[in-house]
Coordinates of C-alpha atoms and ligand atoms in Angstrom, one line a residue:
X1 CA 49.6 5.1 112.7
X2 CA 46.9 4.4 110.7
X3 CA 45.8 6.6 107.3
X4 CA 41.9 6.3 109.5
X5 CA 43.5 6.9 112.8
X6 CA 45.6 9.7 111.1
X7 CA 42.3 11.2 109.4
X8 CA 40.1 10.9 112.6
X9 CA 42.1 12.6 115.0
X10 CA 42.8 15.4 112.0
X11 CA 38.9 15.7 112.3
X12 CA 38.7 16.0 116.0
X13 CA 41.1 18.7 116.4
X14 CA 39.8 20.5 113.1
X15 CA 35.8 20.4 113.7
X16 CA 34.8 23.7 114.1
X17 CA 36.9 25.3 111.5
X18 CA 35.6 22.3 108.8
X19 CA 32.2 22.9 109.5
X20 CA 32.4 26.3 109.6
X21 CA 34.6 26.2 106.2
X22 CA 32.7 23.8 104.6
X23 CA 29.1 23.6 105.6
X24 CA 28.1 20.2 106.0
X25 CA 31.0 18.1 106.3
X26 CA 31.4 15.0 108.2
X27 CA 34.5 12.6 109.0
X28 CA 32.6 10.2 106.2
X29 CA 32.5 12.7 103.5
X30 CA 36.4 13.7 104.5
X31 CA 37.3 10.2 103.5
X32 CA 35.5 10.0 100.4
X33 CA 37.4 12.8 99.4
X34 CA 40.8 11.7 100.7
X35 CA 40.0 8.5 99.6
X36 CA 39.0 9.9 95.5
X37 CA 42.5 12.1 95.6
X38 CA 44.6 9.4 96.2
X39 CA 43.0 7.2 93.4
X40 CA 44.3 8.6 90.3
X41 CA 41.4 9.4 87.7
X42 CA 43.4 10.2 84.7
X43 CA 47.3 8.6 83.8
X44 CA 48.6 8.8 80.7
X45 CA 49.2 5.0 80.1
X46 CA 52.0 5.1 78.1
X47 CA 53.8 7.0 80.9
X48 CA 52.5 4.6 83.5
X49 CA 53.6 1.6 81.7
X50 CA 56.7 2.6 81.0
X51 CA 57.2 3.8 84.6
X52 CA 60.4 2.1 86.5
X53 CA 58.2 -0.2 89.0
X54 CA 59.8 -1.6 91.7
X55 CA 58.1 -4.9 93.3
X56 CA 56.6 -3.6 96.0
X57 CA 54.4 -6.4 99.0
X58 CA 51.2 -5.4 99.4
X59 CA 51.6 -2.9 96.5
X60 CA 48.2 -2.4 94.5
X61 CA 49.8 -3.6 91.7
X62 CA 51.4 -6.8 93.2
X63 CA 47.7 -7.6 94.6
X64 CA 46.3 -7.1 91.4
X65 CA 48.5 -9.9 89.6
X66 CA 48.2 -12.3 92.6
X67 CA 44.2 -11.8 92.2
X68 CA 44.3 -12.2 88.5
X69 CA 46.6 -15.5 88.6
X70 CA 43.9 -16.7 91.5
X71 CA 41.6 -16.1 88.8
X72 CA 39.0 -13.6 90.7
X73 CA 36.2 -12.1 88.8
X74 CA 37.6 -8.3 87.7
X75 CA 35.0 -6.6 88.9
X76 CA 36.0 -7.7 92.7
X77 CA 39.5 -6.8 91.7
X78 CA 38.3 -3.4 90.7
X79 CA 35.2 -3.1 93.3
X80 CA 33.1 -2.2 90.2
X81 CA 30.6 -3.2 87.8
X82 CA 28.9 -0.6 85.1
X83 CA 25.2 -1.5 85.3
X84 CA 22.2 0.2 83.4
X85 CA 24.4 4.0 83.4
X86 CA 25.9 3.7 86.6
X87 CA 28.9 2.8 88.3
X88 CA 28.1 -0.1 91.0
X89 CA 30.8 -0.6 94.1
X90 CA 30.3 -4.7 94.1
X91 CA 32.9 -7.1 96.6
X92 CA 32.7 -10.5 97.5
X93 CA 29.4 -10.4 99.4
X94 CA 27.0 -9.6 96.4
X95 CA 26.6 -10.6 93.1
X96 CA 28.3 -8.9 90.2
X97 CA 25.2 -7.5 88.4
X98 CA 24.4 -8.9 85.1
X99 CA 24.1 -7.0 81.9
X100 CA 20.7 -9.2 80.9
X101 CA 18.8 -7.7 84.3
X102 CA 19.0 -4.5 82.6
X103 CA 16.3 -5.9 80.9
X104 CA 14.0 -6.3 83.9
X105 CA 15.0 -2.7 85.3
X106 CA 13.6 -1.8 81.5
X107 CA 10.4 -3.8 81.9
X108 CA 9.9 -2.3 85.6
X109 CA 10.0 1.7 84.2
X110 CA 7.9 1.2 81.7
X111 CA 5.3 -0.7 84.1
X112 CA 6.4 2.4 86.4
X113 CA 5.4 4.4 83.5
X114 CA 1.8 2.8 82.8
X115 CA 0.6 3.0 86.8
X116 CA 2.1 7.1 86.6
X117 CA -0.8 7.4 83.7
X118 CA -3.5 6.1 86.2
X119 CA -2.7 7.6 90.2
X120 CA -1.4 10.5 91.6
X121 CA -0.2 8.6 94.0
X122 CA 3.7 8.4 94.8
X123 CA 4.0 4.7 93.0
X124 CA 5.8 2.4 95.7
X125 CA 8.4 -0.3 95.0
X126 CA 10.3 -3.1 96.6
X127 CA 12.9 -5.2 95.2
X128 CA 13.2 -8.5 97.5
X129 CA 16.9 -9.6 97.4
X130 CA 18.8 -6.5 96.0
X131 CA 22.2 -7.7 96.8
X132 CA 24.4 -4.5 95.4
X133 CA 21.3 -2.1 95.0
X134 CA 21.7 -2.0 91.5
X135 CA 17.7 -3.0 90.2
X136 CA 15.9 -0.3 92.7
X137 CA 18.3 2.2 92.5
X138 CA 18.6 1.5 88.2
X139 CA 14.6 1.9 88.1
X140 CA 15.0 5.0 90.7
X141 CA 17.3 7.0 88.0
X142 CA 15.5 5.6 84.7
X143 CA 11.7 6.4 85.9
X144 CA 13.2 9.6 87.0
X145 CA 10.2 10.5 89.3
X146 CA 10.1 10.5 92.5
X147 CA 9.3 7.2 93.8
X148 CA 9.1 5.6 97.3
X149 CA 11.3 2.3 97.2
X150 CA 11.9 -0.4 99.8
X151 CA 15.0 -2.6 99.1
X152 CA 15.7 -6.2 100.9
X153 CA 18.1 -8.8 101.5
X154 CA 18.4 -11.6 104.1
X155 CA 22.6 -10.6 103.7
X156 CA 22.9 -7.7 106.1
X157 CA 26.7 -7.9 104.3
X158 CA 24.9 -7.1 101.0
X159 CA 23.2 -3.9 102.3
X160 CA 26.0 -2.2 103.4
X161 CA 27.2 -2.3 99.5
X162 CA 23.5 -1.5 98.6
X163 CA 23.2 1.2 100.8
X164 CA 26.7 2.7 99.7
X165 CA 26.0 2.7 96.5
X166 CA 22.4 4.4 97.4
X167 CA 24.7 6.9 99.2
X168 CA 27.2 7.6 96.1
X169 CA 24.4 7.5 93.6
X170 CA 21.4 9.5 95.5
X171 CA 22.1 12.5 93.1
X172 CA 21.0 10.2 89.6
X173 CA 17.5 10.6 91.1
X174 CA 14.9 12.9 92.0
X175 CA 15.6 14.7 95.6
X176 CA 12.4 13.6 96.9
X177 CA 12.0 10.4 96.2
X178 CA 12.8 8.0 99.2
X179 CA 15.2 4.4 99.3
X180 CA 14.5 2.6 102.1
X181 CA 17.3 -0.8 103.1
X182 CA 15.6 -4.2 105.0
X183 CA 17.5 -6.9 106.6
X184 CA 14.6 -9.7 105.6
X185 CA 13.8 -13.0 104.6
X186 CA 11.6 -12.5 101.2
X187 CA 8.7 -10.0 102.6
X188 CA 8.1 -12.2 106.1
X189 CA 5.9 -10.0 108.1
X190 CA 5.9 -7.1 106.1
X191 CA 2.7 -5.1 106.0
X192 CA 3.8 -2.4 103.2
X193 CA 2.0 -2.3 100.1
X194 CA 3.7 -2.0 96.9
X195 CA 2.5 -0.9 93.1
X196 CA 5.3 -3.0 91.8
X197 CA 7.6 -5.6 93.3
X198 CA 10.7 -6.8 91.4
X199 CA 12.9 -9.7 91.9
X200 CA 16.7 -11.6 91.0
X201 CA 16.4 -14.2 93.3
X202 CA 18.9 -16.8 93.8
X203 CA 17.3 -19.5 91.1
X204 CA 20.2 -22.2 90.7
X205 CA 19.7 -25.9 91.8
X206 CA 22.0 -26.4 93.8
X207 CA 22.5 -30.3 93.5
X208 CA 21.3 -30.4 90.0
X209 CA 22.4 -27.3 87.8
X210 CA 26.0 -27.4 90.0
X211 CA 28.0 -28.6 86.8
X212 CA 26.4 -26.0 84.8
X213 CA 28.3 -23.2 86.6
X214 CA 31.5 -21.6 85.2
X215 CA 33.7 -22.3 88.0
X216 CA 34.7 -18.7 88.8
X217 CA 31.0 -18.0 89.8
X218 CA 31.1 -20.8 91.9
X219 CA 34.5 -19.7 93.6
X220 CA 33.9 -16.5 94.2
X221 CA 30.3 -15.3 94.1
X222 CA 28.2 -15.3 97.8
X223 CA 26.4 -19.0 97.4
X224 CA 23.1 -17.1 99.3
X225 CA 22.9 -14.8 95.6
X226 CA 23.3 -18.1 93.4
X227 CA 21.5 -21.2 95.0
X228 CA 18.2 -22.7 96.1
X229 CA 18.7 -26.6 97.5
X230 CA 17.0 -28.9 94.9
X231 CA 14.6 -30.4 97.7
X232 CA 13.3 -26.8 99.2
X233 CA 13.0 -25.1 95.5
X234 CA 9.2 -25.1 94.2
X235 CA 8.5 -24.8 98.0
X236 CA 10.7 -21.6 98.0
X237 CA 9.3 -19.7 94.9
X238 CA 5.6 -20.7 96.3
X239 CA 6.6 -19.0 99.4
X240 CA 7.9 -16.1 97.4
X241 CA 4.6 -15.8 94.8
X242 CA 2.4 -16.0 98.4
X243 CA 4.6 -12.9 99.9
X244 CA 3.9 -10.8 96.9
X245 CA 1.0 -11.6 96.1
X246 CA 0.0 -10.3 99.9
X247 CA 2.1 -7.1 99.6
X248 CA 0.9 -5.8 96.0
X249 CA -2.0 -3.6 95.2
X250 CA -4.8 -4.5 93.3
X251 CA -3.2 -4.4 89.6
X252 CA 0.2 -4.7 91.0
X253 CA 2.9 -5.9 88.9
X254 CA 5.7 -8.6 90.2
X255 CA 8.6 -9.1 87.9
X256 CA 10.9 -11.6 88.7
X257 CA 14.3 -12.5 86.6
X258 CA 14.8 -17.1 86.6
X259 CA 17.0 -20.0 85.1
X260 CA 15.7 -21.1 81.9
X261 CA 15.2 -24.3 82.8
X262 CA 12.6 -23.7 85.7
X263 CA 10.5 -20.5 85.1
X264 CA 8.0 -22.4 82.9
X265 CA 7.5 -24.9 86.3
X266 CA 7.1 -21.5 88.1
X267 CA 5.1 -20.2 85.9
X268 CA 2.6 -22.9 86.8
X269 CA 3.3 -23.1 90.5
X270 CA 1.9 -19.3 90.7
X271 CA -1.0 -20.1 89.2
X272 CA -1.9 -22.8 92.0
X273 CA -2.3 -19.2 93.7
X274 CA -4.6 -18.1 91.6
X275 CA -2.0 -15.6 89.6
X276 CA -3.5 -15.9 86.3
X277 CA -2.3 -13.1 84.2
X278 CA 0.8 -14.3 83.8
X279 CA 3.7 -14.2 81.2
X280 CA 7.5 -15.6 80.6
X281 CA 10.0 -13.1 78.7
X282 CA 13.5 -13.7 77.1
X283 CA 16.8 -12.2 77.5
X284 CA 19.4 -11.2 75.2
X285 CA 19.9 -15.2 74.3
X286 CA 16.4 -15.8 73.3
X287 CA 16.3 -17.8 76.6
X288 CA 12.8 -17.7 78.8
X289 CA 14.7 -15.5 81.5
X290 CA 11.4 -13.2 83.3
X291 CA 8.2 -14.0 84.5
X292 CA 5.6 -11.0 85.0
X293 CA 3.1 -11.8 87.2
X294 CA 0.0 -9.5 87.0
X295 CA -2.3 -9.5 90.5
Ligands
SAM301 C1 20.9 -13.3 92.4 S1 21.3 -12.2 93.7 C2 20.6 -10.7 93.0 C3 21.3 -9.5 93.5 C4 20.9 -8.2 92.7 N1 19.5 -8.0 92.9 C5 21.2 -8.3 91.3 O1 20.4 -8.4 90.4 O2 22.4 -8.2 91.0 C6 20.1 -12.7 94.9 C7 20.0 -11.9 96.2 O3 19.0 -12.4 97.1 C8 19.4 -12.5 98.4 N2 18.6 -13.5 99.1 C9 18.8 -14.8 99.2 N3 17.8 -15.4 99.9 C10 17.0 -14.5 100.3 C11 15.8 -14.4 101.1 N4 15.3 -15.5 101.6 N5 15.2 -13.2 101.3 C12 15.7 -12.1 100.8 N6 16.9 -12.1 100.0 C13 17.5 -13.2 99.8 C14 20.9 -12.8 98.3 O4 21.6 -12.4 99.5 C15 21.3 -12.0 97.1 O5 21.7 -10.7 97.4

């Protein structure tokens, strides 16, 4: 039998005594501990490499060399990515957050920051195409008051990771504050209105910055968080600038991290919609890499 056949049926017959031992307890929260006891937090490394192993199929260790001599990305190996002070479950169907959008979650709290000075309002927030969670939930713990945040993504495969790591991380952030999870294509029919909206879009060309892609992000991360098709592209981003623009308050913020090569081009598109307070940023690289668009 199955360790989750094993471990449901052990609920079943043991319901009334759990709950009444431990108040709150569900078959969910009974794995998640199961699940933490059997994954060893502290070895002493010398004792674990110098272990007798014998070659085991299917053994973790096996699978980790056969995934390393495949050549996937170690944080899919491990299922996690450190971003911005917390520990981020990623797989295969999101993005493996990057270190330079840290910037844009800084950018975010102290806009955050500024709108706290001027409403006693509960500031709202969306961030259209959140992939692993890791930009609303980031700006969620950093601001550090209590906030009321809508997260989206046309992957319904990336919201499950989104909203598990909501779920494991809900405790970095004020009680009250609310996280909300949207299957949804950029903010199509939404009528919520938002203080500030944030962004990682997909932003690669697909036919022409192909060759510019490390192979391993091409291999193994979801093509829906990497690429735009060449023809549809300023067409996209227009569509995108039109959304927020709709769903932001008066003095709302949008910032939006790009490639380099196009945000300039952006830049301009949103001001055929009459964004005029606009301005590009850099990353780590010195490379134009945000673009804060003021309504
Ligand atoms: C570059 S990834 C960013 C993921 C995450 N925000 C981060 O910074 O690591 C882009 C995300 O946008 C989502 N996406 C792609 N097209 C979309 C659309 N039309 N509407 C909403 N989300 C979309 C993808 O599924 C993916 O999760």
């Amino acid at each position: 039998m199955k360790l989750g056949e094993i471990t449901n049926n052990f609920f079943k017959e043991n319901q009334a005594k759990l709950e009444q031992n431990y108040p709150g307890i569900n078959l969910n929260k009974i794995k998640c501990e199961l699940y933490e006891l059997l994954t060893p937090h502290f070895l002493d490394t010398h004792e674990f490499f110098y272990s007798p192993y014998v070659s085991i199929a299917n053994h973790p260790i096996n699978i980790f060399f056969l995934a390393l001599s495949k050549g996937t990305p170690l944080e899919y190996i491990s299922g996690k990515k450190y971003f911005y002070e917390s520990e981020f479950l990623v797989s295969p169907d999101v993005l493996i957050p990057r270190n330079e959008t840290e910037i844009l979650v800084e950018k975010a709290i102290e806009e955050l920051k500024m709108w706290y000075k001027k409403t006693d309002e509960v500031l709202k927030v969306c961030d259209i195409g959140t992939g692993s969670g890791c930009i609303p939930i980031s700006i969620l713990r950093g601001f550090g008051k209590p906030l009321k945040v809508l997260a989206t993504d046309i992957s319904n495969e990336a919201l499950k990771i989104a909203q598990k790591n909501n779920f494991n991380l809900r405790y970095s952030y004020p009680v009250v504050s609310e996280c909300r999870f949207k299957c949804m294509d950029l903010l199509e029919g939404s009528e919520d209105q938002f203080h500030l909206i944030t962004s990682n879009p997909p932003y690669i060309k697909e036919e022409s910055d192909e060759k510019l892609i490390h192979q391993q992000v091409f291999e193994y991360e979801p093509h829906l968080a990497l690429f735009i098709k060449d023809k549809i592209y300023d067409d996209w981003f227009f569509k995108l600038f039109q959304d927020v623009h709709r769903s932001l308050y008066k003095e709302g913020v949008f910032i939006m991290e790009g490639h380099e090569h196009h945000l300039k081009k952006l830049e301009a598109i949103s001001h055929k919609l009459n964004w005029t307070n606009t301005e590009i940023i850099n990353d780590y690289c010195d490379r134009n890499r945000f673009l804060i668009l003021r309504k």
